[in-house]
Amino acid sequence: MKPARPLHPTLVHRKQLTHAAAVFLALIALAGCEQNTFVPPPPPKVDVALPVQRPITRYLEATGNTAPVKQVDLVARVQGFLQSIDYTDGAFVKEGTTLFTIEPETYKLKLDQAQAAQAGAQATLKQAELDFQRQSDLVARQAVSQATLDTSTANRDNARANLQQAQANTRIAEVNYGYTKVAAPFDGVVSAHLVSVGELVGVSSPTQLATIVAQDPIYVNFTVNEQDVLRIRAEARRRGLTSADIKQTPVEVGLQTEQGYPHAGKLDYVAPTVNQSTGTLAVRGIIPNGDRVLLPGLFVRVRVPVEKQDNALLVPDTALGSDQSGRYLLVVTGDNTIEQRKVTTGPLDNGLRVIETGLKPEDRIVIAGLLRVIPGQKVDPQPQKIIEPQAAAK
């Protein structure tokens, strides 16, 4: 065999370079692995706040409708031709204002006739009484018989009865003459007239001429369900309220287009029994309506204060979530972990939602960033303060 030939120096040098390059590339690969090591992101920041704690008034809320305190159909109570219409349709009139005139001349003549008959009856009675006195004196002196005195007595009594009849006829004539002028029985707004001048009215039955409605004050009728009735009565017994005290309960009313309840009055009537078919109790409030903003027949929102709570907990409505089991709040625990807390909600008060159960005054609730967190997740809480919407608006 031939001995192996030694490698050329150039080839040796190339092998050394190739080995060095491989080592260098391995070091780069290791450095790259160290740079791609996973670093967890920081906990998400969320706004948290303590619930607002303050006194609140609990209200009974209902839908009601307004009704006039007084409403009367104006009718013709005597027969005749309508002589004049003495008001403008839809005008507000004061009590005693003449609204219609039915030809009065005929009834004035009948009154004069009755008064004349009454005067004649008075004269006849005066003559009969004088004759009775004369006959009584003569009988006492035995100048005439008792039969003559009896006749004089009968004539006097008959004259008295005729005078009473004449006086009654005069009174009837006066009343009928007064009916020729149809006046407003109270302050109110009069509807459009239903008859025209020259039309014969009151022929066979009273003819309706118009309607007058009193608008100040005004009634508000609404109903209370049976459960609320029991709760309110229990609260009234606890506070020792009497029926008279309950009738002084404030009632607040708002139109469908108004904010809040700007019209205030008081409770006026509570039905003595619950309607068995509906399970509700009829209630009525009375509201001052000097500017006549409330019209009879409107649907209105009604609320009545029922009780006061000293330390209620309130949160923004936007902080509440809901699922199949009900409403909940996201609460940050002491170790900054999100906890889903089931709560029972109450009414809105000054723009915030009352929380009945499930929340404590020291609980930190998430008020912003709810979609960025889930129960059991660590967070970075950012303390904030809940601002009441209506207070901020002021």
Short mmCIF file of C-alpha atoms in Angstrom, two decimals, residues 36-386:
data_model
loop_
_atom_site.label_atom_id
_atom_site.label_comp_id
_atom_site.label_asym_id
_atom_site.label_seq_id
_atom_site.Cartn_x
_atom_site.Cartn_y
_atom_site.Cartn_z
CA ASN A 36 -37.98 34.88 22.65
CA THR A 37 -38.61 33.80 26.27
CA PHE A 38 -42.43 34.50 27.15
CA VAL A 39 -43.04 37.46 29.50
CA PRO A 40 -46.65 37.68 30.86
CA PRO A 41 -48.45 41.03 30.22
CA PRO A 42 -49.23 43.30 33.16
CA PRO A 43 -52.74 43.08 34.76
CA PRO A 44 -55.31 45.24 32.93
CA LYS A 45 -56.22 48.56 34.50
CA VAL A 46 -59.86 48.97 35.53
CA ASP A 47 -61.70 51.83 37.21
CA VAL A 48 -63.11 50.87 40.60
CA ALA A 49 -65.17 52.80 43.14
CA LEU A 50 -66.98 52.30 46.40
CA PRO A 51 -70.79 52.35 46.17
CA VAL A 52 -72.55 55.59 47.07
CA GLN A 53 -74.12 55.36 50.50
CA ARG A 54 -76.86 57.85 51.39
CA PRO A 55 -80.51 58.13 52.50
CA ILE A 56 -83.17 57.50 49.89
CA THR A 57 -86.95 57.70 49.69
CA ARG A 58 -88.73 54.67 48.31
CA TYR A 59 -91.65 55.45 46.04
CA LEU A 60 -94.69 53.64 44.79
CA GLU A 61 -94.83 54.34 41.06
CA ALA A 62 -97.93 53.96 38.91
CA THR A 63 -99.63 55.18 35.76
CA GLY A 64 -102.77 57.22 36.25
CA ASN A 65 -105.13 59.52 34.43
CA THR A 66 -106.39 62.97 35.23
CA ALA A 67 -110.05 63.78 35.80
CA PRO A 68 -111.91 67.03 36.54
CA VAL A 69 -112.99 67.78 40.08
CA LYS A 70 -116.24 69.19 38.65
CA GLN A 71 -117.82 68.76 35.22
CA VAL A 72 -121.38 69.79 34.40
CA ASP A 73 -123.52 69.65 31.26
CA LEU A 74 -125.25 73.00 30.77
CA VAL A 75 -128.87 72.39 29.71
CA ALA A 76 -131.95 74.40 28.82
CA ARG A 77 -134.42 73.88 31.66
CA VAL A 78 -137.22 75.90 30.10
CA GLN A 79 -138.68 75.87 26.62
CA GLY A 80 -138.00 78.70 24.22
CA PHE A 81 -135.89 80.05 21.39
CA LEU A 82 -132.22 80.64 22.14
CA GLN A 83 -131.81 84.40 22.15
CA SER A 84 -128.03 84.74 22.59
CA ILE A 85 -124.76 82.95 23.30
CA ASP A 86 -122.87 85.12 25.74
CA TYR A 87 -119.38 83.57 25.83
CA THR A 88 -116.53 82.52 23.53
CA ASP A 89 -116.09 78.80 22.92
CA GLY A 90 -113.32 77.37 25.11
CA ALA A 91 -113.14 80.46 27.32
CA PHE A 92 -112.45 80.42 31.05
CA VAL A 93 -115.38 81.94 32.92
CA LYS A 94 -116.07 82.84 36.53
CA GLU A 95 -118.93 81.48 38.59
CA GLY A 96 -122.21 83.28 37.84
CA THR A 97 -121.23 84.44 34.34
CA THR A 98 -124.23 84.34 31.94
CA LEU A 99 -123.48 81.91 29.10
CA PHE A 100 -126.84 81.52 27.27
CA THR A 101 -130.10 83.50 27.20
CA ILE A 102 -133.42 81.85 26.30
CA GLU A 103 -136.13 84.33 25.27
CA PRO A 104 -137.02 85.74 28.71
CA GLU A 105 -140.03 87.95 27.82
CA THR A 106 -142.67 85.24 28.08
CA TYR A 107 -141.41 84.11 31.46
CA LYS A 108 -141.18 87.70 32.69
CA LEU A 109 -144.84 88.20 31.83
CA LYS A 110 -145.77 84.99 33.66
CA LEU A 111 -143.86 86.26 36.68
CA ASP A 112 -145.73 89.58 36.56
CA GLN A 113 -149.01 87.67 36.29
CA ALA A 114 -148.17 85.54 39.31
CA GLN A 115 -147.16 88.56 41.33
CA ALA A 116 -150.45 90.27 40.51
CA ALA A 117 -152.40 87.20 41.58
CA GLN A 118 -150.45 87.14 44.81
CA ALA A 119 -151.28 90.77 45.48
CA GLY A 120 -155.01 90.03 44.90
CA ALA A 121 -154.83 87.07 47.28
CA GLN A 122 -153.22 89.24 49.93
CA ALA A 123 -156.04 91.82 49.60
CA THR A 124 -158.69 89.10 49.81
CA LEU A 125 -157.07 87.66 52.92
CA LYS A 126 -156.93 91.09 54.54
CA GLN A 127 -160.67 91.61 53.89
CA ALA A 128 -161.49 88.11 55.20
CA GLU A 129 -159.54 88.71 58.40
CA LEU A 130 -161.34 92.03 59.02
CA ASP A 131 -164.71 90.34 58.47
CA PHE A 132 -163.70 87.55 60.86
CA GLN A 133 -162.86 90.11 63.56
CA ARG A 134 -166.23 91.86 63.14
CA GLN A 135 -168.18 88.63 63.27
CA SER A 136 -166.28 87.53 66.35
CA ASP A 137 -167.21 90.76 68.15
CA LEU A 138 -170.86 90.42 67.14
CA VAL A 139 -171.04 86.82 68.31
CA ALA A 140 -169.54 87.88 71.62
CA ARG A 141 -172.36 90.42 72.01
CA GLN A 142 -174.85 87.80 70.71
CA ALA A 143 -175.75 90.10 67.82
CA VAL A 144 -175.32 87.42 65.16
CA SER A 145 -175.53 83.67 65.10
CA GLN A 146 -172.62 81.28 65.40
CA ALA A 147 -173.24 80.09 61.85
CA THR A 148 -172.33 83.52 60.53
CA LEU A 149 -169.04 83.41 62.42
CA ASP A 150 -168.34 79.91 61.06
CA THR A 151 -168.82 81.17 57.51
CA SER A 152 -166.47 84.10 58.15
CA THR A 153 -163.88 81.74 59.62
CA ALA A 154 -164.04 79.51 56.54
CA ASN A 155 -163.65 82.51 54.24
CA ARG A 156 -160.56 83.66 56.18
CA ASP A 157 -158.94 80.21 56.05
CA ASN A 158 -159.70 79.89 52.34
CA ALA A 159 -158.15 83.32 51.69
CA ARG A 160 -155.01 82.22 53.56
CA ALA A 161 -154.76 79.08 51.43
CA ASN A 162 -155.24 81.09 48.23
CA LEU A 163 -152.44 83.43 49.27
CA GLN A 164 -150.11 80.52 49.87
CA GLN A 165 -150.95 79.12 46.43
CA ALA A 166 -150.34 82.53 44.86
CA GLN A 167 -147.01 82.82 46.63
CA ALA A 168 -145.97 79.36 45.36
CA ASN A 169 -147.00 80.31 41.81
CA THR A 170 -144.93 83.47 42.07
CA ARG A 171 -141.93 81.51 43.24
CA ILE A 172 -142.28 79.03 40.35
CA ALA A 173 -142.52 81.92 37.90
CA GLU A 174 -139.39 83.48 39.41
CA VAL A 175 -137.46 80.21 39.07
CA ASN A 176 -138.54 79.71 35.47
CA TYR A 177 -137.65 83.30 34.65
CA GLY A 178 -134.23 82.69 36.19
CA TYR A 179 -133.76 79.61 34.00
CA THR A 180 -133.92 81.81 30.91
CA LYS A 181 -130.33 82.81 31.72
CA VAL A 182 -127.96 79.83 31.87
CA ALA A 183 -125.03 80.83 34.10
CA ALA A 184 -121.73 79.15 35.03
CA PRO A 185 -122.21 77.15 38.26
CA PHE A 186 -118.48 77.42 39.09
CA ASP A 187 -115.19 78.71 37.69
CA GLY A 188 -114.18 76.66 34.66
CA VAL A 189 -113.63 76.31 30.94
CA VAL A 190 -116.73 76.08 28.73
CA SER A 191 -116.80 73.80 25.71
CA ALA A 192 -118.02 74.78 22.24
CA HIS A 193 -121.76 75.51 22.10
CA LEU A 194 -123.95 72.67 20.83
CA VAL A 195 -126.90 74.81 19.67
CA SER A 196 -127.29 77.94 17.58
CA VAL A 197 -129.03 81.26 18.18
CA GLY A 198 -132.70 81.03 17.19
CA GLU A 199 -132.94 77.29 17.82
CA LEU A 200 -135.87 76.01 19.86
CA VAL A 201 -134.57 74.32 23.02
CA GLY A 202 -136.06 72.49 25.98
CA VAL A 203 -139.09 71.27 24.03
CA SER A 204 -139.67 67.76 25.37
CA SER A 205 -136.60 67.29 27.58
CA PRO A 206 -133.64 69.38 28.75
CA THR A 207 -131.45 70.32 25.78
CA GLN A 208 -127.68 70.22 26.32
CA LEU A 209 -126.14 73.55 25.40
CA ALA A 210 -122.48 73.02 26.35
CA THR A 211 -120.25 71.58 29.07
CA ILE A 212 -118.26 73.40 31.71
CA VAL A 213 -115.17 71.80 33.30
CA ALA A 214 -113.28 72.89 36.41
CA GLN A 215 -109.52 72.38 35.92
CA ASP A 216 -108.07 73.77 39.14
CA PRO A 217 -107.53 71.66 41.15
CA ILE A 218 -107.58 68.38 39.23
CA TYR A 219 -107.93 64.74 40.23
CA VAL A 220 -105.40 62.01 39.42
CA ASN A 221 -106.80 58.48 39.55
CA PHE A 222 -104.54 55.42 39.76
CA THR A 223 -104.52 51.92 41.21
CA VAL A 224 -102.24 50.06 43.63
CA ASN A 225 -101.74 46.30 43.43
CA GLU A 226 -102.56 44.09 46.38
CA GLN A 227 -98.95 43.38 47.39
CA ASP A 228 -98.13 47.09 47.53
CA VAL A 229 -101.32 47.71 49.52
CA LEU A 230 -100.22 45.20 52.15
CA ARG A 231 -96.71 46.63 52.28
CA ILE A 232 -97.96 50.22 52.62
CA ARG A 233 -100.46 49.32 55.31
CA ALA A 234 -97.75 47.48 57.27
CA GLU A 235 -95.48 50.53 57.03
CA ALA A 236 -98.35 52.80 58.13
CA ARG A 237 -98.98 50.61 61.20
CA ARG A 238 -95.28 50.61 62.03
CA ARG A 239 -95.19 54.41 61.90
CA GLY A 240 -98.51 54.76 63.74
CA LEU A 241 -100.23 56.63 60.91
CA THR A 242 -103.99 57.17 60.97
CA SER A 243 -106.37 57.43 58.02
CA ALA A 244 -106.23 61.22 58.29
CA ASP A 245 -102.41 61.10 58.16
CA ILE A 246 -102.46 58.88 55.08
CA LYS A 247 -104.66 61.41 53.27
CA GLN A 248 -101.90 63.99 53.76
CA THR A 249 -99.42 61.79 51.90
CA PRO A 250 -97.74 63.73 49.05
CA VAL A 251 -98.50 62.72 45.47
CA GLU A 252 -96.16 63.69 42.63
CA VAL A 253 -97.22 63.71 39.00
CA GLY A 254 -95.39 64.07 35.70
CA LEU A 255 -96.60 64.16 32.11
CA GLN A 256 -95.20 61.70 29.58
CA THR A 257 -93.14 64.51 28.01
CA GLU A 258 -91.82 65.97 31.28
CA GLN A 259 -88.68 65.14 33.21
CA GLY A 260 -89.28 63.99 36.77
CA TYR A 261 -92.46 64.79 38.67
CA PRO A 262 -92.95 68.59 38.67
CA HIS A 263 -96.60 68.63 39.83
CA ALA A 264 -97.15 68.05 43.54
CA GLY A 265 -100.35 67.48 45.48
CA LYS A 266 -101.67 65.15 48.15
CA LEU A 267 -103.67 61.97 48.51
CA ASP A 268 -107.41 62.65 48.43
CA TYR A 269 -109.23 59.30 48.45
CA VAL A 270 -108.54 55.61 49.03
CA ALA A 271 -111.21 53.06 48.12
CA PRO A 272 -112.53 51.04 51.11
CA THR A 273 -112.23 47.69 49.28
CA VAL A 274 -109.87 45.92 46.88
CA ASN A 275 -111.32 45.08 43.48
CA GLN A 276 -111.45 41.26 43.47
CA SER A 277 -111.42 40.97 39.68
CA THR A 278 -108.22 43.02 39.26
CA GLY A 279 -106.61 42.70 42.69
CA THR A 280 -106.06 46.46 42.86
CA LEU A 281 -107.10 49.31 45.12
CA ALA A 282 -108.43 52.54 43.60
CA VAL A 283 -106.60 55.65 44.84
CA ARG A 284 -107.04 59.32 43.97
CA GLY A 285 -104.83 62.35 44.40
CA ILE A 286 -105.70 66.03 44.07
CA ILE A 287 -103.21 68.37 42.37
CA PRO A 288 -103.25 72.20 42.22
CA ASN A 289 -103.47 73.23 38.56
CA GLY A 290 -103.55 76.99 38.48
CA ASP A 291 -101.70 77.21 35.16
CA ARG A 292 -103.97 74.46 33.73
CA VAL A 293 -101.05 72.44 32.36
CA LEU A 294 -102.83 69.22 33.35
CA LEU A 295 -105.91 68.58 31.23
CA PRO A 296 -108.62 66.07 32.18
CA GLY A 297 -108.16 62.71 30.48
CA LEU A 298 -104.35 62.72 30.24
CA PHE A 299 -102.23 59.70 31.13
CA VAL A 300 -99.63 60.69 33.72
CA ARG A 301 -96.80 59.15 35.72
CA VAL A 302 -97.53 59.06 39.45
CA ARG A 303 -95.31 58.38 42.42
CA VAL A 304 -96.08 58.35 46.12
CA PRO A 305 -93.39 58.23 48.85
CA VAL A 306 -93.78 55.04 50.87
CA GLU A 307 -90.77 54.83 53.20
CA LYS A 308 -87.31 56.24 53.84
CA GLN A 309 -84.06 54.24 54.06
CA ASP A 310 -81.11 55.80 55.85
CA ASN A 311 -78.09 53.99 54.36
CA ALA A 312 -78.88 52.68 50.90
CA LEU A 313 -76.12 51.53 48.52
CA LEU A 314 -76.22 52.86 44.97
CA VAL A 315 -74.15 52.20 41.84
CA PRO A 316 -74.25 53.37 38.21
CA ASP A 317 -76.54 51.32 36.00
CA THR A 318 -73.60 50.82 33.60
CA ALA A 319 -71.71 48.85 36.27
CA LEU A 320 -74.37 46.14 36.29
CA GLY A 321 -74.25 43.06 34.12
CA SER A 322 -76.82 40.36 33.59
CA ASP A 323 -76.93 36.68 32.74
CA GLN A 324 -79.43 33.85 32.99
CA SER A 325 -79.30 33.90 36.78
CA GLY A 326 -79.95 37.64 37.09
CA ARG A 327 -78.02 40.86 37.68
CA TYR A 328 -74.46 40.99 38.95
CA LEU A 329 -71.55 43.33 39.73
CA LEU A 330 -67.83 42.75 39.22
CA VAL A 331 -66.07 43.29 42.55
CA VAL A 332 -62.29 43.54 43.11
CA THR A 333 -61.24 41.49 46.13
CA GLY A 334 -58.43 42.28 48.55
CA ASP A 335 -55.80 40.54 46.36
CA ASN A 336 -57.00 42.46 43.27
CA THR A 337 -58.89 39.51 41.79
CA ILE A 338 -62.18 39.96 39.92
CA GLU A 339 -65.21 38.36 41.60
CA GLN A 340 -68.68 38.18 40.07
CA ARG A 341 -71.23 39.13 42.75
CA LYS A 342 -74.94 38.36 42.36
CA VAL A 343 -77.07 41.31 43.51
CA THR A 344 -80.71 42.28 43.86
CA THR A 345 -81.51 45.65 42.33
CA GLY A 346 -84.02 48.27 43.40
CA PRO A 347 -85.33 51.48 41.81
CA LEU A 348 -83.36 54.30 40.23
CA ASP A 349 -82.70 57.23 42.54
CA ASN A 350 -81.11 60.43 41.21
CA GLY A 351 -79.71 58.48 38.26
CA LEU A 352 -78.15 55.65 40.31
CA ARG A 353 -79.46 52.13 40.86
CA VAL A 354 -80.27 51.01 44.40
CA ILE A 355 -78.70 47.66 45.34
CA GLU A 356 -80.93 45.77 47.74
CA THR A 357 -78.75 42.72 48.54
CA GLY A 358 -75.35 41.27 47.65
CA LEU A 359 -73.19 44.37 48.13
CA LYS A 360 -71.29 45.86 51.09
CA PRO A 361 -70.24 49.48 51.61
CA GLU A 362 -66.51 48.56 51.47
CA ASP A 363 -66.74 46.58 48.21
CA ARG A 364 -64.74 47.95 45.29
CA ILE A 365 -66.90 47.61 42.19
CA VAL A 366 -65.70 47.85 38.60
CA ILE A 367 -67.33 50.89 37.01
CA ALA A 368 -65.38 50.94 33.73
CA GLY A 369 -63.58 48.34 31.61
CA LEU A 370 -66.03 45.54 32.33
CA LEU A 371 -65.46 43.92 28.94
CA ARG A 372 -61.70 43.68 29.51
CA VAL A 373 -61.89 41.48 32.61
CA ILE A 374 -63.34 38.14 33.62
CA PRO A 375 -63.99 36.58 37.04
CA GLY A 376 -60.82 35.18 38.63
CA GLN A 377 -58.52 37.53 36.71
CA LYS A 378 -55.92 39.74 38.38
CA VAL A 379 -56.36 43.45 37.66
CA ASP A 380 -54.74 46.78 38.40
CA PRO A 381 -57.53 48.77 40.14
CA GLN A 382 -57.67 52.51 39.56
CA PRO A 383 -59.66 54.19 42.38
CA GLN A 384 -62.38 56.57 41.20
CA LYS A 385 -65.42 58.27 42.71
CA ILE A 386 -69.00 57.78 41.56
#
